[in-house]
Short mmCIF file of C-alpha atoms and ligand atoms in Angstrom, two decimals:
data_model
loop_
_atom_site.label_atom_id
_atom_site.label_comp_id
_atom_site.label_asym_id
_atom_site.label_seq_id
_atom_site.Cartn_x
_atom_site.Cartn_y
_atom_site.Cartn_z
CA UNK A 29 28.60 -12.36 14.31
CA UNK A 30 24.89 -13.17 14.01
CA UNK A 31 22.92 -11.94 17.00
CA UNK A 32 21.03 -14.58 18.94
CA UNK A 33 17.36 -13.67 18.44
CA UNK A 34 15.04 -14.58 21.30
CA UNK A 35 12.53 -11.75 21.60
CA UNK A 36 11.05 -10.17 18.51
CA UNK A 37 8.64 -7.24 18.30
CA UNK A 38 6.30 -6.57 15.39
CA UNK A 39 4.50 -3.35 14.52
CA UNK A 40 2.38 -1.84 11.77
CA UNK A 41 2.97 1.74 10.70
CA UNK A 42 1.69 4.30 8.19
CA UNK A 43 -1.58 3.72 6.35
CA UNK A 44 -3.27 0.44 7.21
CA UNK A 45 -3.61 -2.12 4.43
CA UNK A 46 -5.79 -5.24 4.15
CA UNK A 47 -3.59 -8.25 4.87
CA UNK A 48 -1.58 -6.66 7.68
CA UNK A 49 -3.37 -8.96 10.15
CA UNK A 50 -2.53 -12.01 8.06
CA UNK A 51 1.13 -10.94 8.17
CA UNK A 52 1.04 -10.46 11.96
CA UNK A 53 -0.52 -13.92 12.30
CA UNK A 54 2.20 -15.55 10.19
CA UNK A 55 4.93 -13.77 12.16
CA UNK A 56 3.49 -14.80 15.53
CA UNK A 57 2.90 -18.39 14.47
CA UNK A 58 6.38 -18.82 13.00
CA UNK A 59 7.95 -17.12 16.01
CA UNK A 60 6.24 -19.71 18.23
CA UNK A 61 7.39 -22.45 15.91
CA UNK A 62 10.96 -21.27 16.58
CA UNK A 63 10.50 -20.82 20.36
CA UNK A 64 10.80 -17.05 20.14
CA UNK A 65 8.95 -14.66 22.39
CA UNK A 66 6.94 -12.23 20.34
CA UNK A 67 5.66 -8.77 21.24
CA UNK A 68 3.29 -6.43 19.42
CA UNK A 69 4.01 -2.72 19.53
CA UNK A 70 0.78 -0.72 19.43
CA UNK A 71 0.40 2.21 16.98
CA UNK A 72 3.74 1.76 15.24
CA UNK A 73 6.59 4.10 16.17
CA UNK A 74 4.26 6.01 18.48
CA UNK A 75 3.87 2.94 20.67
CA UNK A 76 7.61 2.28 20.51
CA UNK A 77 8.22 5.75 21.96
CA UNK A 78 5.45 5.40 24.55
CA UNK A 79 6.52 1.89 25.56
CA UNK A 80 3.21 0.40 24.46
CA UNK A 81 4.33 -3.23 24.09
CA UNK A 82 2.08 -6.26 24.34
CA UNK A 83 3.15 -9.89 24.64
CA UNK A 84 1.45 -11.86 21.89
CA UNK A 85 0.30 -15.43 22.29
CA UNK A 86 -0.58 -17.64 19.38
CA UNK A 87 -4.27 -17.36 20.36
CA UNK A 88 -4.08 -13.55 19.98
CA UNK A 89 -3.81 -14.06 16.24
CA UNK A 90 -6.64 -16.57 15.93
CA UNK A 91 -9.56 -15.42 13.82
CA UNK A 92 -7.79 -12.41 12.28
CA UNK A 93 -6.60 -13.69 8.88
CA UNK A 94 -9.79 -12.44 7.21
CA UNK A 95 -9.93 -9.07 8.96
CA UNK A 96 -8.91 -5.75 7.39
CA UNK A 97 -7.10 -3.04 9.34
CA UNK A 98 -4.49 -4.01 11.91
CA UNK A 99 -5.00 -5.46 15.39
CA UNK A 100 -1.82 -3.58 16.42
CA UNK A 101 -3.29 -0.26 15.22
CA UNK A 102 -1.14 2.15 13.29
CA UNK A 103 -0.04 5.77 13.16
CA UNK A 104 2.11 8.20 11.21
CA UNK A 105 4.60 9.31 13.88
CA UNK A 106 6.07 12.80 13.83
CA UNK A 107 7.99 12.15 17.05
CA UNK A 108 9.97 9.29 15.50
CA UNK A 109 11.37 11.79 13.01
CA UNK A 110 13.27 13.43 15.86
CA UNK A 111 16.50 12.03 17.41
CA UNK A 112 14.88 12.33 20.86
CA UNK A 113 11.92 10.21 19.76
CA UNK A 114 14.17 7.53 18.30
CA UNK A 115 16.33 7.50 21.44
CA UNK A 116 13.28 6.98 23.63
CA UNK A 117 12.10 4.20 21.31
CA UNK A 118 15.49 2.47 21.48
CA UNK A 119 15.56 2.66 25.28
CA UNK A 120 12.11 1.08 25.46
CA UNK A 121 13.19 -1.74 23.16
CA UNK A 122 16.25 -2.40 25.34
CA UNK A 123 14.13 -2.26 28.52
CA UNK A 124 11.86 -4.93 27.01
CA UNK A 125 14.88 -7.06 25.96
CA UNK A 126 13.82 -6.94 22.30
CA UNK A 127 16.50 -8.41 20.00
CA UNK A 128 14.89 -7.73 16.64
CA UNK A 129 12.03 -5.90 14.94
CA UNK A 130 9.62 -6.63 12.11
CA UNK A 131 8.12 -3.48 10.60
CA UNK A 132 5.05 -3.71 8.39
CA UNK A 133 4.42 -0.57 6.37
CA UNK A 134 5.37 1.55 3.42
CA UNK A 135 7.87 4.15 2.39
CA UNK A 136 7.62 6.29 5.56
CA UNK A 137 7.97 3.22 7.77
CA UNK A 138 11.19 2.10 6.09
CA UNK A 139 12.58 5.64 5.99
CA UNK A 140 12.14 5.70 9.77
CA UNK A 141 13.63 2.21 10.10
CA UNK A 142 16.69 3.21 8.03
CA UNK A 143 17.36 6.27 10.14
CA UNK A 144 16.92 4.23 13.32
CA UNK A 145 19.40 1.61 12.14
CA UNK A 146 22.03 4.25 11.35
CA UNK A 147 21.84 5.38 14.98
CA UNK A 148 21.24 1.99 16.61
CA UNK A 149 22.83 -0.65 14.37
CA UNK A 150 22.58 -3.33 17.05
CA UNK A 151 18.79 -3.55 16.59
CA UNK A 152 18.11 -5.67 13.48
CA UNK A 153 14.99 -4.83 11.48
CA UNK A 154 13.21 -6.69 8.71
CA UNK A 155 10.46 -4.89 6.79
CA UNK A 156 7.32 -6.17 5.12
CA UNK A 157 5.70 -4.09 2.35
CA UNK A 158 2.27 -3.18 3.71
CA UNK A 159 0.58 -0.48 1.64
CA UNK A 160 -2.27 -0.40 -0.83
CA UNK A 161 -0.19 1.82 -3.15
CA UNK A 162 2.14 -0.93 -4.47
CA UNK A 163 4.82 1.74 -4.81
CA UNK A 164 7.76 -0.03 -3.17
CA UNK A 165 10.77 -1.03 -5.20
CA UNK A 166 11.87 -4.63 -4.64
CA UNK A 167 8.52 -6.37 -4.61
CA UNK A 168 6.11 -7.10 -7.44
CA UNK A 169 3.18 -6.57 -5.08
CA UNK A 170 2.65 -4.98 -1.70
CA UNK A 171 0.28 -6.38 0.92
CA UNK A 172 -3.12 -4.71 0.47
CA UNK A 173 -2.80 -3.67 -3.15
CA UNK A 174 -4.83 -6.54 -4.59
CA UNK A 175 -7.68 -5.99 -2.13
CA UNK A 176 -7.71 -2.24 -2.79
CA UNK A 177 -7.91 -2.84 -6.54
CA UNK A 178 -10.74 -5.33 -6.05
CA UNK A 179 -12.63 -2.78 -3.96
CA UNK A 180 -12.11 -0.09 -6.60
CA UNK A 181 -13.19 -2.43 -9.41
CA UNK A 182 -16.36 -3.40 -7.54
CA UNK A 183 -17.16 0.31 -7.22
CA UNK A 184 -16.48 0.91 -10.92
CA UNK A 185 -18.76 -2.00 -11.86
CA UNK A 186 -21.56 -0.35 -9.91
CA UNK A 187 -20.87 3.07 -11.36
CA UNK A 188 -20.98 1.51 -14.82
CA UNK A 189 -24.63 0.51 -14.30
CA UNK A 190 -25.74 4.02 -13.49
CA UNK A 191 -23.41 5.69 -16.03
CA UNK A 192 -24.86 3.49 -18.76
CA UNK A 193 -28.46 4.06 -17.68
CA UNK A 194 -28.07 7.85 -17.74
CA UNK A 195 -25.56 8.34 -20.58
CA UNK A 196 -23.17 10.01 -18.19
CA UNK A 197 -19.43 10.46 -17.98
CA UNK A 198 -17.88 9.56 -14.62
CA UNK A 199 -14.46 10.54 -13.37
CA UNK A 200 -13.55 8.07 -10.62
CA UNK A 201 -10.67 8.98 -8.35
CA UNK A 202 -8.61 6.18 -6.81
CA UNK A 203 -5.79 6.32 -4.25
CA UNK A 204 -2.13 5.54 -4.83
CA UNK A 205 -0.39 8.65 -3.52
CA UNK A 206 2.30 9.46 -6.14
CA UNK A 207 1.88 6.30 -8.16
CA UNK A 208 -0.63 4.96 -10.66
CA UNK A 209 -0.62 1.24 -9.87
CA UNK A 210 -4.11 1.18 -8.37
CA UNK A 211 -5.41 3.34 -11.20
CA UNK A 212 -3.98 1.29 -14.04
CA UNK A 213 -5.12 -2.04 -12.59
CA UNK A 214 -8.57 -0.63 -11.82
CA UNK A 215 -8.85 0.77 -15.34
CA UNK A 216 -7.93 -2.54 -16.96
CA UNK A 217 -10.11 -4.72 -14.72
CA UNK A 218 -12.96 -2.21 -14.71
CA UNK A 219 -12.96 -1.75 -18.49
CA UNK A 220 -12.57 2.01 -18.14
CA UNK A 221 -12.62 4.41 -21.09
CA UNK A 222 -9.46 6.17 -19.92
CA UNK A 223 -6.92 6.40 -17.14
CA UNK A 224 -4.98 9.41 -15.86
CA UNK A 225 -1.88 8.58 -13.84
CA UNK A 226 1.03 10.52 -12.33
CA UNK A 227 3.60 8.64 -14.42
CA UNK A 228 2.28 10.10 -17.68
CA UNK A 229 1.91 13.67 -18.83
CA UNK A 230 -1.41 14.56 -20.39
CA UNK A 231 -3.28 17.76 -21.17
CA UNK A 232 -6.91 18.77 -21.14
CA UNK A 233 -6.82 18.43 -24.93
CA UNK A 234 -5.68 14.81 -24.59
CA UNK A 235 -8.59 13.98 -22.31
CA UNK A 236 -11.09 15.73 -24.58
CA UNK A 237 -9.65 13.94 -27.63
CA UNK A 238 -9.98 10.60 -25.86
CA UNK A 239 -13.63 11.21 -25.04
CA UNK A 240 -14.48 12.52 -28.52
CA UNK A 241 -12.89 9.44 -30.04
CA UNK A 242 -15.20 7.29 -27.90
CA UNK A 243 -18.22 9.37 -28.86
CA UNK A 244 -17.44 8.89 -32.57
CA UNK A 245 -17.85 5.18 -31.94
CA UNK A 246 -21.25 5.89 -30.39
CA UNK A 247 -20.07 5.45 -26.82
CA UNK A 248 -22.91 7.01 -24.88
CA UNK A 249 -21.28 6.79 -21.46
CA UNK A 250 -17.77 6.53 -20.16
CA UNK A 251 -15.73 6.02 -17.01
CA UNK A 252 -12.29 7.59 -16.63
CA UNK A 253 -10.09 6.46 -13.74
CA UNK A 254 -8.09 9.29 -12.19
CA UNK A 255 -5.14 8.56 -9.89
CA UNK A 256 -5.14 10.98 -6.95
CA UNK A 257 -1.50 11.90 -7.69
CA UNK A 258 -2.07 12.82 -11.36
CA UNK A 259 -0.34 15.94 -12.65
CA UNK A 260 -3.37 17.78 -14.00
CA UNK A 261 -5.17 18.57 -10.74
CA UNK A 262 -8.01 17.39 -8.58
CA UNK A 263 -10.62 15.13 -10.10
CA UNK A 264 -13.16 17.95 -9.59
CA UNK A 265 -10.98 20.42 -11.58
CA UNK A 266 -10.56 17.88 -14.36
CA UNK A 267 -14.32 17.22 -14.54
CA UNK A 268 -15.11 20.95 -14.57
CA UNK A 269 -12.59 21.72 -17.31
CA UNK A 270 -13.79 18.82 -19.45
CA UNK A 271 -17.39 19.91 -18.99
CA UNK A 272 -16.51 23.30 -20.51
CA UNK A 273 -15.11 21.59 -23.60
CA UNK A 274 -17.52 18.82 -24.54
CA UNK A 275 -21.22 18.26 -24.96
CA UNK A 276 -21.34 14.52 -25.47
CA UNK A 277 -22.89 13.16 -22.31
CA UNK A 278 -26.12 13.98 -20.49
CA UNK A 279 -24.06 14.89 -17.43
CA UNK A 280 -20.61 14.58 -15.89
CA UNK A 281 -20.16 13.17 -12.38
CA UNK A 282 -17.27 12.62 -9.99
CA UNK A 283 -16.83 9.73 -7.54
CA UNK A 284 -13.98 9.61 -5.07
CA UNK A 285 -13.65 6.06 -3.76
CA UNK A 286 -11.28 7.22 -1.01
CA UNK A 287 -10.71 5.24 2.15
CA UNK A 288 -13.07 2.44 1.14
CA UNK A 289 -9.95 1.18 -0.66
CA UNK A 290 -8.09 0.83 2.61
CA UNK A 291 -10.57 -1.40 4.41
CA UNK A 292 -12.34 -4.69 4.04
CA UNK A 293 -11.46 -8.34 4.21
CA UNK A 294 -8.17 -9.05 2.40
CA UNK A 295 -8.32 -10.98 -0.86
CA UNK A 296 -6.94 -14.51 -0.91
CA UNK A 297 -3.94 -13.15 -2.86
CA UNK A 298 -3.16 -10.65 -0.10
CA UNK A 299 -3.62 -13.29 2.60
CA UNK A 300 -1.17 -15.63 0.90
CA UNK A 301 1.32 -12.85 0.15
CA UNK A 302 1.16 -11.61 3.76
CA UNK A 303 1.54 -15.14 5.12
CA UNK A 304 4.56 -15.92 2.92
CA UNK A 305 6.31 -12.66 3.75
CA UNK A 306 5.45 -12.75 7.47
CA UNK A 307 6.69 -16.32 7.75
CA UNK A 308 9.91 -15.42 5.89
CA UNK A 309 10.57 -12.31 7.97
CA UNK A 310 11.00 -14.40 11.14
CA UNK A 311 13.48 -16.70 9.42
CA UNK A 312 15.31 -13.71 7.93
CA UNK A 313 15.82 -12.15 11.36
CA UNK A 314 17.02 -15.45 12.80
CA UNK A 315 19.50 -15.91 9.98
CA UNK A 316 21.07 -12.53 10.68
CA UNK A 317 19.46 -10.43 7.95
CA UNK A 318 18.74 -6.82 8.79
CA UNK A 319 17.88 -3.51 7.14
CA UNK A 320 15.96 -5.27 4.40
CA UNK A 321 12.44 -5.54 3.11
CA UNK A 322 11.10 -9.00 2.29
CA UNK A 323 9.21 -8.82 -0.98
CA UNK A 324 7.98 -11.10 -3.72
CA UNK A 325 9.74 -11.09 -7.09
CA UNK A 326 8.73 -13.53 -9.79
CA UNK A 327 6.96 -15.54 -7.11
CA UNK A 328 10.07 -15.89 -4.95
CA UNK A 329 10.83 -14.15 -1.68
CA UNK A 330 13.45 -11.51 -2.32
CA UNK A 331 15.24 -9.16 0.11
CA UNK A 332 15.86 -5.54 -0.82
CA UNK A 333 17.84 -3.07 1.34
CA UNK A 334 15.59 -0.39 2.87
CA UNK A 335 17.67 2.27 1.09
CA UNK A 336 16.71 0.81 -2.32
CA UNK A 337 13.10 0.10 -1.36
CA UNK A 338 12.53 3.74 -0.44
CA UNK A 339 14.68 5.55 -2.98
CA UNK A 340 14.50 3.52 -6.19
CA UNK A 341 11.61 4.12 -8.49
CA UNK A 342 9.24 1.23 -9.06
CA UNK A 343 8.21 1.76 -12.63
CA UNK A 344 4.85 0.81 -14.05
CA UNK A 345 5.06 -1.93 -16.64
CA UNK A 346 5.18 -0.07 -19.98
CA UNK A 347 3.47 -2.90 -21.90
CA UNK A 348 0.62 -2.94 -19.40
CA UNK A 349 0.24 0.81 -19.79
CA UNK A 350 0.21 0.66 -23.57
CA UNK A 351 -2.34 -2.14 -23.43
CA UNK A 352 -4.55 -0.23 -20.98
CA UNK A 353 -4.72 2.74 -23.37
CA UNK A 354 -5.51 0.58 -26.39
CA UNK A 355 -8.20 -1.43 -24.62
CA UNK A 356 -9.81 1.77 -23.33
CA UNK A 357 -10.58 2.97 -26.87
O1 F6P B 415 -0.46 5.16 1.41
C1 F6P B 415 -1.78 4.72 1.46
C2 F6P B 415 -2.73 5.85 1.23
O2 F6P B 415 -4.04 5.35 1.32
C3 F6P B 415 -2.53 6.63 -0.07
O3 F6P B 415 -3.05 5.97 -1.19
C4 F6P B 415 -3.22 7.93 0.26
O4 F6P B 415 -2.67 8.97 -0.52
C5 F6P B 415 -2.91 8.11 1.72
O5 F6P B 415 -2.57 6.83 2.24
C6 F6P B 415 -4.02 8.70 2.55
O6 F6P B 415 -3.53 8.87 3.83
P1 F6P B 415 -4.45 9.18 5.09
O7 F6P B 415 -5.25 7.95 5.40
O8 F6P B 415 -3.49 9.51 6.17
O9 F6P B 415 -5.34 10.30 4.68
#
């Protein structure tokens, strides 16, 4: 029997991602539209354990659609990984008469949600993919990815000016944890001379060959995008090893874009994606769905069980990869 949903709580968890606020706004506004009471849980699972709940009014989400970060704050909770932590969280939800949860986050968030649902199946949960990494199976894009790529591309455009002026080679490290989505999109949009990602094996010789090939075509400067999770090592190790092998450029430099990729005003794409998924999550809970992540597939909202979202591999598009390598030449 479908549970009657009257009081919903929303939280953000794991790494923040631009667009999380737009998702919270859509959830709150659609909850009001359906006469639901809506609560925000501060700092993700940490706040659930500490009982840090806040009643949200529709005015609380005014003027946030353009803001990066998350008004609900976020955390990576160690305590929620313990049965005692989850029990405390459940008791707090019951004390606050919460009938359903909306979790905005990434892999760790849904792993926690899955475990919680095994122990407390009477608490329905819908997830929204909020991570810059775009590494969740079941959605073409995650909330925050587009903004992070735009930030990285803007940085690469600036690096290009100085790399060109000085005839230098730059290795630019981007985030993405174990996946190369940010790297491949940044490389394509930034017109990079190469891209090193975790999904592909490559050796020092491959990198050197790539750069020598460019030099043969009189390329006096180059930018290589390095995904932080690549298999060869840190971007500094890669730069040092390459420097020992080639004498093409006036100098070799490293730039780590780092947490700049996590902040900033969300792109219009992320705002729309977050609004669509946030809006849908409320309706999904009301219709009795649970244990699923709302994602976008071929421009349609699609629900994927948490177990698939966290365990199935989201592969990079092979054609895109092939194209990226050819265009980098
Ligand atoms: O998952 C988002 C992400 O930014 C990854 O790309 C990165 O590896 C990680 O989080 C960094 O985490 P933290 O902000 O905890 O250092």
